[in-house]
CSV table of C-alpha atoms in Angstrom, one decimal:
chain,number,residue,atom,x,y,z
A,231,MET,CA,167.1,79.9,202.3
A,232,THR,CA,165.7,79.1,198.8
A,233,GLN,CA,164.7,75.4,198.0
A,234,VAL,CA,165.6,74.1,194.6
A,235,THR,CA,163.3,71.5,193.0
A,236,LYS,CA,165.1,68.8,191.1
A,237,PRO,CA,163.7,67.7,187.7
A,238,LEU,CA,162.3,64.1,187.5
A,239,PRO,CA,164.2,61.6,185.6
A,240,ALA,CA,163.1,61.0,182.0
A,241,ASN,CA,162.4,57.3,182.5
A,242,LEU,CA,160.0,58.1,185.4
A,243,LEU,CA,158.0,60.5,183.3
A,244,GLU,CA,157.6,57.8,180.6
A,245,ASN,CA,156.4,55.3,183.1
A,246,LYS,CA,153.6,57.7,184.4
A,247,PHE,CA,152.5,58.4,180.8
A,248,LEU,CA,152.2,54.7,180.1
A,249,LEU,CA,150.2,54.3,183.3
A,250,LEU,CA,147.7,56.9,182.1
A,251,LEU,CA,147.5,55.6,178.6
A,252,LEU,CA,146.9,51.9,179.5
A,253,PRO,CA,143.2,52.4,180.7
A,254,ILE,CA,142.4,54.3,177.6
A,255,LEU,CA,143.8,51.6,175.4
A,256,ALA,CA,142.0,49.0,177.4
A,257,PHE,CA,138.5,50.6,176.9
A,258,ALA,CA,139.1,51.6,173.3
A,259,PRO,CA,137.8,48.3,171.8
A,260,ILE,CA,134.7,48.4,174.1
A,261,LEU,CA,133.9,52.0,173.0
A,262,GLY,CA,134.3,51.0,169.3
A,263,LEU,CA,132.0,48.0,169.7
A,264,ALA,CA,129.3,50.2,171.4
A,265,GLU,CA,129.5,52.7,168.6
A,266,LYS,CA,129.2,49.9,166.0
A,267,THR,CA,126.3,48.3,167.8
A,268,SER,CA,124.4,51.6,168.0
A,269,THR,CA,124.9,52.1,164.3
A,270,GLU,CA,123.6,48.6,163.5
A,271,THR,CA,120.5,49.1,165.8
A,272,ILE,CA,119.5,52.3,163.9
A,273,SER,CA,119.8,50.5,160.5
A,274,THR,CA,117.8,47.4,161.6
A,275,PRO,CA,114.1,47.3,160.5
A,276,ALA,CA,111.6,47.2,163.3
A,277,LEU,CA,109.2,44.9,161.4
A,278,THR,CA,108.8,43.2,158.0
A,279,VAL,CA,105.5,44.4,156.6
A,280,THR,CA,103.2,44.2,153.6
A,281,LEU,CA,101.7,47.2,152.0
A,282,ILE,CA,98.2,48.1,151.0
A,283,GLN,CA,96.5,51.0,149.3
A,284,PRO,CA,93.1,52.4,150.2
A,285,GLN,CA,90.4,51.0,147.9
A,286,GLN,CA,87.6,53.0,146.3
A,287,THR,CA,84.4,51.1,147.1
A,288,VAL,CA,80.7,51.7,147.2
A,289,LEU,CA,79.1,51.6,150.6
A,290,PRO,CA,75.4,52.0,151.6
A,291,LEU,CA,74.2,55.3,153.1
A,292,LYS,CA,72.0,54.4,156.1
A,293,ILE,CA,70.6,55.7,159.4
A,294,SER,CA,70.7,53.4,162.4
A,295,ALA,CA,67.9,53.3,165.0
A,296,ASN,CA,66.5,51.3,167.9
A,297,GLY,CA,63.0,50.5,168.9
A,298,ASN,CA,60.4,48.0,170.0
A,299,ILE,CA,58.4,45.5,167.9
A,300,VAL,CA,54.7,45.8,168.6
A,301,ALA,CA,51.4,44.7,167.1
A,302,TRP,CA,50.1,46.8,164.2
A,303,GLN,CA,46.7,46.9,165.8
A,304,GLU,CA,45.5,44.9,168.8
A,305,ALA,CA,41.7,44.2,169.0
A,306,ILE,CA,40.2,43.7,172.5
A,307,ILE,CA,37.4,41.1,172.4
A,308,GLY,CA,34.9,41.6,175.2
A,309,SER,CA,31.6,40.5,176.5
A,310,GLU,CA,28.4,42.4,175.9
A,311,SER,CA,26.3,40.1,178.1
A,312,ASN,CA,26.0,40.7,181.8
A,313,GLY,CA,25.9,38.1,184.5
A,314,LEU,CA,26.1,35.1,182.1
A,315,ARG,CA,28.3,32.0,182.7
A,316,LEU,CA,31.0,31.0,180.2
A,317,THR,CA,30.3,27.5,179.0
A,318,GLN,CA,33.0,27.1,176.2
A,319,VAL,CA,36.4,28.7,175.5
A,320,LEU,CA,37.5,27.4,172.1
A,321,VAL,CA,40.9,29.2,171.6
A,322,ASN,CA,44.1,29.8,173.5
A,323,VAL,CA,47.0,32.2,173.3
A,324,GLY,CA,49.0,31.8,170.1
A,325,ASP,CA,46.1,30.3,168.1
A,326,VAL,CA,45.6,31.7,164.6
A,327,VAL,CA,42.0,32.5,164.0
A,328,LYS,CA,39.9,33.6,161.0
A,329,LYS,CA,37.3,36.4,160.8
A,330,SER,CA,33.9,35.3,162.3
A,331,GLN,CA,35.4,32.2,163.9
A,332,LEU,CA,33.6,31.1,167.1
A,333,LEU,CA,35.8,31.8,170.1
A,334,ALA,CA,33.6,31.3,173.2
A,335,THR,CA,30.0,30.7,174.2
A,336,PHE,CA,27.9,31.8,177.2
A,337,SER,CA,25.0,30.0,178.8
A,338,ALA,CA,21.8,31.1,176.9
A,339,GLU,CA,18.9,29.4,178.8
A,340,SER,CA,17.7,32.5,180.6
A,341,ILE,CA,17.9,34.7,177.5
A,342,GLU,CA,16.1,32.1,175.4
A,343,ALA,CA,13.3,32.1,178.0
A,344,GLU,CA,13.1,35.8,177.9
A,345,LEU,CA,13.0,35.7,174.1
A,346,ASN,CA,10.1,33.3,174.1
A,347,GLN,CA,8.3,35.6,176.6
A,348,ALA,CA,8.9,38.6,174.3
A,349,LYS,CA,7.6,36.7,171.3
A,350,ALA,CA,4.4,35.7,173.2
A,351,SER,CA,3.9,39.4,174.2
A,352,LEU,CA,4.3,40.3,170.5
A,353,MET,CA,1.6,37.8,169.5
A,354,GLU,CA,-0.7,39.1,172.1
A,355,ALA,CA,-0.2,42.7,171.0
A,356,GLU,CA,-0.7,41.8,167.4
A,357,ALA,CA,-4.0,40.1,168.3
A,358,GLN,CA,-5.2,43.0,170.3
A,359,GLY,CA,-4.2,45.3,167.5
A,360,ARG,CA,-6.1,43.4,164.9
A,361,GLU,CA,-9.3,43.6,167.1
A,362,ALA,CA,-8.7,47.4,167.6
A,363,ILE,CA,-8.3,48.0,163.9
A,364,ASN,CA,-11.5,46.1,163.1
A,365,ASN,CA,-13.4,48.0,165.6
A,366,SER,CA,-12.1,51.3,164.3
A,367,ASP,CA,-13.0,50.3,160.7
A,368,ARG,CA,-16.6,49.4,161.7
A,369,ALA,CA,-17.0,52.7,163.6
A,370,ARG,CA,-16.0,54.7,160.6
A,371,THR,CA,-18.7,53.0,158.5
A,372,LEU,CA,-21.3,54.2,160.9
A,373,GLN,CA,-19.9,57.7,161.1
A,374,ASN,CA,-22.6,59.2,158.8
A,375,THR,CA,-25.6,57.1,160.0
A,376,GLY,CA,-25.8,58.7,163.5
A,377,ALA,CA,-25.7,55.4,165.2
A,378,MET,CA,-22.5,56.3,167.0
A,379,SER,CA,-21.3,59.7,168.2
A,380,ASN,CA,-18.1,61.2,166.9
A,381,GLN,CA,-16.5,60.8,170.4
A,382,GLN,CA,-17.0,57.0,170.3
A,383,ILE,CA,-15.6,56.8,166.8
A,384,ASP,CA,-12.5,58.7,167.9
A,385,GLN,CA,-12.1,56.4,170.9
A,386,TYR,CA,-12.0,53.3,168.6
A,387,THR,CA,-9.6,55.1,166.2
A,388,THR,CA,-7.3,56.0,169.2
A,389,ALA,CA,-7.4,52.4,170.4
A,390,ALA,CA,-6.3,51.1,167.0
A,391,ASP,CA,-3.4,53.5,166.9
A,392,THR,CA,-2.4,52.5,170.5
A,393,SER,CA,-2.5,48.8,169.6
A,394,LYS,CA,-0.2,49.5,166.6
A,395,ALA,CA,2.3,51.2,169.0
A,396,ARG,CA,2.1,48.3,171.4
A,397,VAL,CA,2.9,45.9,168.5
A,398,GLU,CA,6.0,47.9,167.7
A,399,VAL,CA,7.1,47.9,171.3
A,400,ALA,CA,6.7,44.1,171.5
A,401,LYS,CA,8.7,43.7,168.3
A,402,ALA,CA,11.5,45.9,169.8
A,403,ALA,CA,11.5,43.7,172.9
A,404,VAL,CA,11.9,40.6,170.7
A,405,ALA,CA,14.7,42.2,168.8
A,406,THR,CA,16.5,43.1,172.0
A,407,GLN,CA,16.3,39.5,173.3
A,408,GLU,CA,17.5,38.2,169.9
A,409,ILE,CA,20.6,40.5,170.2
A,410,ARG,CA,21.2,39.3,173.7
A,411,LEU,CA,21.0,35.7,172.5
A,412,LYS,CA,23.4,36.5,169.7
A,413,ASN,CA,25.9,38.0,172.1
A,414,THR,CA,26.1,34.7,174.0
A,415,ARG,CA,28.4,33.6,171.1
A,416,ILE,CA,31.7,35.4,170.8
A,417,TYR,CA,33.2,35.6,167.3
A,418,ALA,CA,36.5,36.9,166.0
A,419,PRO,CA,36.2,40.4,164.6
A,420,ASP,CA,39.1,39.9,162.2
A,421,SER,CA,41.7,37.3,161.2
A,422,GLY,CA,44.8,37.2,163.4
A,423,VAL,CA,46.5,35.6,166.3
A,424,ILE,CA,45.3,35.4,169.9
A,425,SER,CA,47.8,37.4,172.0
A,426,SER,CA,46.0,37.3,175.4
A,427,ARG,CA,43.2,35.3,177.0
A,428,SER,CA,41.2,36.2,180.1
A,429,ALA,CA,38.2,34.0,179.5
A,430,THR,CA,37.8,31.0,181.8
A,431,VAL,CA,35.1,28.3,181.6
A,432,GLY,CA,32.6,28.7,184.4
A,433,ALA,CA,33.3,32.3,185.1
A,434,VAL,CA,30.4,34.8,185.3
A,435,MET,CA,31.4,37.8,183.3
A,436,GLY,CA,30.1,41.3,183.5
A,437,ALA,CA,29.3,43.5,180.5
A,438,GLY,CA,32.5,44.9,179.0
A,439,SER,CA,34.8,42.3,180.5
A,440,GLU,CA,37.8,41.5,178.4
A,441,LEU,CA,37.9,38.0,177.1
A,442,PHE,CA,40.7,38.0,174.5
A,443,LYS,CA,43.2,40.2,172.7
A,444,LEU,CA,43.8,39.7,169.0
A,445,ILE,CA,46.7,40.9,166.9
A,446,ARG,CA,44.8,41.9,163.8
A,447,GLN,CA,45.9,40.1,160.6
A,448,SER,CA,49.0,38.9,162.5
A,449,ARG,CA,50.7,42.1,161.5
A,450,LEU,CA,53.7,43.4,163.5
A,451,GLU,CA,55.5,46.7,163.1
A,452,TRP,CA,58.8,48.1,164.3
A,453,ARG,CA,58.5,51.5,166.0
A,454,ALA,CA,62.0,53.0,165.5
A,455,GLU,CA,63.1,56.0,167.4
A,456,VAL,CA,65.0,58.5,165.1
A,457,VAL,CA,66.5,61.8,166.0
A,458,SER,CA,64.5,64.7,164.5
A,459,SER,CA,67.5,65.9,162.5
A,460,ASP,CA,67.3,62.8,160.4
A,461,LEU,CA,63.6,63.0,159.6
A,462,ALA,CA,64.0,64.7,156.3
A,463,LYS,CA,66.1,61.7,155.0
A,464,ILE,CA,63.4,59.1,155.7
A,465,LYS,CA,60.4,58.7,153.4
A,466,ALA,CA,57.3,56.4,153.4
A,467,GLY,CA,58.0,53.2,151.5
A,468,MET,CA,61.8,53.2,152.3
A,469,GLN,CA,63.4,49.8,152.8
A,470,THR,CA,64.9,48.9,156.2
A,471,ASN,CA,67.0,46.1,157.7
A,472,VAL,CA,65.8,45.0,161.1
A,473,ILE,CA,67.7,42.8,163.5
A,474,ALA,CA,65.7,41.4,166.4
A,475,ALA,CA,67.0,40.6,169.9
A,476,ASP,CA,67.3,36.9,169.0
A,477,GLY,CA,69.6,37.7,166.1
A,478,SER,CA,67.2,37.1,163.3
A,479,SER,CA,67.1,39.7,160.6
A,480,PHE,CA,64.4,40.6,158.1
A,481,LYS,CA,63.4,43.3,155.7
A,482,GLY,CA,60.8,46.0,156.5
A,483,LYS,CA,59.1,49.0,154.8
A,484,VAL,CA,58.4,52.4,156.3
A,485,ARG,CA,54.6,52.8,156.6
A,486,MET,CA,54.4,56.2,158.2
A,487,ILE,CA,56.3,58.8,160.2
A,488,SER,CA,54.9,60.1,163.4
A,489,PRO,CA,53.6,63.7,163.1
A,490,ILE,CA,55.0,64.7,166.5
A,491,VAL,CA,58.4,64.8,168.1
A,492,ASP,CA,58.9,63.8,171.8
A,493,THR,CA,59.7,67.0,173.7
A,494,GLN,CA,61.9,65.1,176.2
A,495,THR,CA,64.1,62.9,173.9
A,496,ARG,CA,63.7,65.0,170.6
A,497,ASN,CA,63.1,61.6,168.9
A,498,THR,CA,60.3,60.7,166.4
A,499,LEU,CA,58.7,57.3,165.9
A,500,ILE,CA,59.0,55.7,162.5
A,501,TYR,CA,56.4,52.9,161.9
A,502,VAL,CA,57.9,50.1,159.9
A,503,ASP,CA,55.8,47.2,158.6
A,504,LEU,CA,57.4,43.8,159.1
A,505,PRO,CA,56.8,40.7,156.8
A,506,ALA,CA,54.2,38.3,158.0
A,507,ASN,CA,56.6,35.3,157.9
A,508,SER,CA,59.2,36.9,160.1
A,509,SER,CA,60.3,35.4,163.4
A,510,ALA,CA,59.7,38.7,165.3
A,511,LYS,CA,57.5,38.7,168.4
A,512,ALA,CA,55.5,41.5,169.8
A,513,GLY,CA,57.5,43.1,172.7
A,514,MET,CA,60.9,42.4,171.2
A,515,TYR,CA,63.6,45.1,171.2
A,516,ALA,CA,65.2,45.5,167.8
A,517,LYS,CA,67.8,47.6,166.0
A,518,GLY,CA,67.8,48.4,162.4
A,519,GLU,CA,69.0,50.6,159.5
A,520,PHE,CA,67.1,52.8,157.0
A,521,ILE,CA,68.7,52.4,153.6
A,522,LEU,CA,69.1,55.8,152.0
A,523,GLY,CA,71.2,54.8,149.0
A,524,GLN,CA,74.9,54.3,148.1
A,525,SER,CA,78.0,56.4,147.8
A,526,SER,CA,81.6,55.9,146.6
A,527,THR,CA,84.3,56.3,149.3
A,528,LEU,CA,87.8,55.2,150.4
A,529,ALA,CA,87.9,52.1,152.6
A,530,LEU,CA,90.4,50.0,154.4
A,531,PRO,CA,90.3,46.6,156.0
A,532,GLN,CA,89.8,46.6,159.8
A,533,GLN,CA,93.3,45.2,160.5
A,534,VAL,CA,95.0,48.2,158.9
A,535,LEU,CA,93.7,50.5,161.6
A,536,VAL,CA,95.4,51.0,165.0
A,537,LEU,CA,93.5,52.3,168.0
A,538,ARG,CA,95.6,54.4,170.4
A,539,ASP,CA,94.5,56.8,173.1
A,540,GLY,CA,91.0,56.9,171.8
A,541,PHE,CA,92.0,57.8,168.3
A,542,THR,CA,92.4,55.8,165.1
A,543,TYR,CA,95.7,55.7,163.2
A,544,VAL,CA,97.3,54.1,160.2
A,545,PHE,CA,101.0,53.7,159.3
A,546,ALA,CA,102.0,55.2,156.0
A,547,VAL,CA,105.3,54.0,154.5
A,548,SER,CA,107.5,56.7,153.0
A,549,ASN,CA,110.9,56.4,151.2
A,550,ILE,CA,113.4,58.7,153.1
A,551,ASN,CA,117.1,58.6,152.0
A,552,GLY,CA,116.5,55.2,150.6
A,553,LYS,CA,115.0,53.8,153.7
A,554,LYS,CA,111.4,52.7,154.3
A,555,ILE,CA,110.0,54.8,157.3
A,556,ALA,CA,106.6,54.2,158.8
A,557,LYS,CA,104.8,57.4,159.7
A,558,GLN,CA,101.8,57.3,162.1
A,559,VAL,CA,98.8,59.1,160.5
A,560,LYS,CA,95.6,60.0,162.3
A,561,VAL,CA,92.4,59.2,160.4
A,562,LYS,CA,88.7,59.8,160.7
A,563,THR,CA,86.5,56.7,160.2
A,564,GLY,CA,82.8,56.4,159.2
A,565,ARG,CA,80.6,53.6,158.0
A,566,ARG,CA,81.5,49.9,158.5
A,567,VAL,CA,80.4,47.1,156.3
A,568,GLY,CA,81.7,43.7,157.1
A,569,ASN,CA,85.5,44.0,157.4
A,570,LEU,CA,85.7,47.3,155.5
A,571,VAL,CA,85.8,50.7,157.3
A,572,GLU,CA,85.2,54.0,155.6
A,573,ILE,CA,88.0,56.5,155.8
A,574,ILE,CA,86.6,60.0,155.8
A,575,SER,CA,89.9,62.0,156.1
A,576,GLY,CA,93.6,61.6,156.9
A,577,ILE,CA,95.0,59.7,153.9
A,578,GLU,CA,95.3,59.9,150.1
A,579,PRO,CA,94.1,57.3,147.6
A,580,ASN,CA,97.6,56.4,146.4
A,581,GLN,CA,99.3,56.2,149.8
A,582,GLN,CA,101.2,53.0,150.8
A,583,LEU,CA,100.0,51.7,154.2
A,584,VAL,CA,101.1,49.0,156.5
A,585,ALA,CA,98.6,46.2,156.0
A,586,THR,CA,99.0,44.3,159.3
A,587,GLY,CA,101.1,44.6,162.4
A,588,GLY,CA,100.7,48.4,162.8
A,589,ALA,CA,100.1,47.9,166.5
A,590,PHE,CA,103.8,46.8,166.9
A,591,LEU,CA,105.2,49.9,165.3
A,592,SER,CA,106.0,53.4,166.6
A,593,ASP,CA,106.2,56.7,164.6
A,594,ASN,CA,109.3,56.9,162.3
A,595,ASP,CA,110.1,53.2,162.7
A,596,LEU,CA,112.3,51.7,160.0
A,597,VAL,CA,110.4,48.8,158.2
A,598,LYS,CA,111.3,46.2,155.7
A,599,ILE,CA,108.9,45.5,152.8
A,600,ALA,CA,108.0,41.9,152.2
A,601,PRO,CA,108.3,40.5,148.7
A,602,GLN,CA,104.6,40.7,148.1
A,603,ALA,CA,104.6,44.5,148.8
A,604,ASN,CA,103.0,47.1,146.6
A,605,THR,CA,100.0,44.8,145.7
A,606,LYS,CA,96.6,46.4,145.9
A,607,LYS,CA,94.2,44.3,147.8
């Protein structure tokens, strides 16, 4: 038996079509609004910016280095007397002294007594010598008379020569005691500043004991460590800027370059004379720069640069289809002087760059140019 399907009434089909069409009509305004919102978002600038161009400027060529500040020469002032007691110490650490200034004295009583004894021995030797010489002279006058034998005359002559030698020995003994007496007074070997003192009143010092250390002429030098590859750029007489650990800065001048290179660090010492009126102290750590000259280069203010992922970028603004688009450009930087940073590569001199706010931009962002745009700073 064949089943026959009856067609649906026309009004029922219309009702089903309306039921399907109603949800579409209901969401149509929402879809249209979403499309309009998306279009508006794309055309809205991400940021209002001002523009700047790289400036051609002259920056100094320099080599940076670190090192210690030390004394130019440090004299060790010691005792030449042995077993004598210090009676006076006239200077202390930090005192500025002049050449030949008295610094300390030792007890001299025993040496003075020995000096007097040596002088008495000299007088005795001189008296004996005069007698021996007179006897020798008389003996020679009798040489041809036969009153004295030649042997006796030779004995008187030998005695005179011996007495002369004894006089010289006595004179040497006197000179020795005078030197010992002189060494009981310690004088400054040069002008400078006392950097160390070991002398103490009442101490019995041995020969060679250190009493003081003296920075000769109060001169200090900066011993900078420079890599051997930069040695050819540094010459004697070159000016340097030195910054000490306390923040003070002063000018210096290269005195000499070490003739050797350290085999471990491959660095070389550069000896830089420091001015006498500087605030530097021996033992300070300092950094500095050797001024090689100047060169012209492109530079930008620090705030133009953006650091991301360990690299440096700027945002260059281009006109694309009538819109201002910010493009992220990687650059290589060099020297820094104040707020200016040298740009070695990555941009052209006439490029328009975002002056500030680059950290808030992404590559290909739409930007709006502020009224003061296109002014070269």
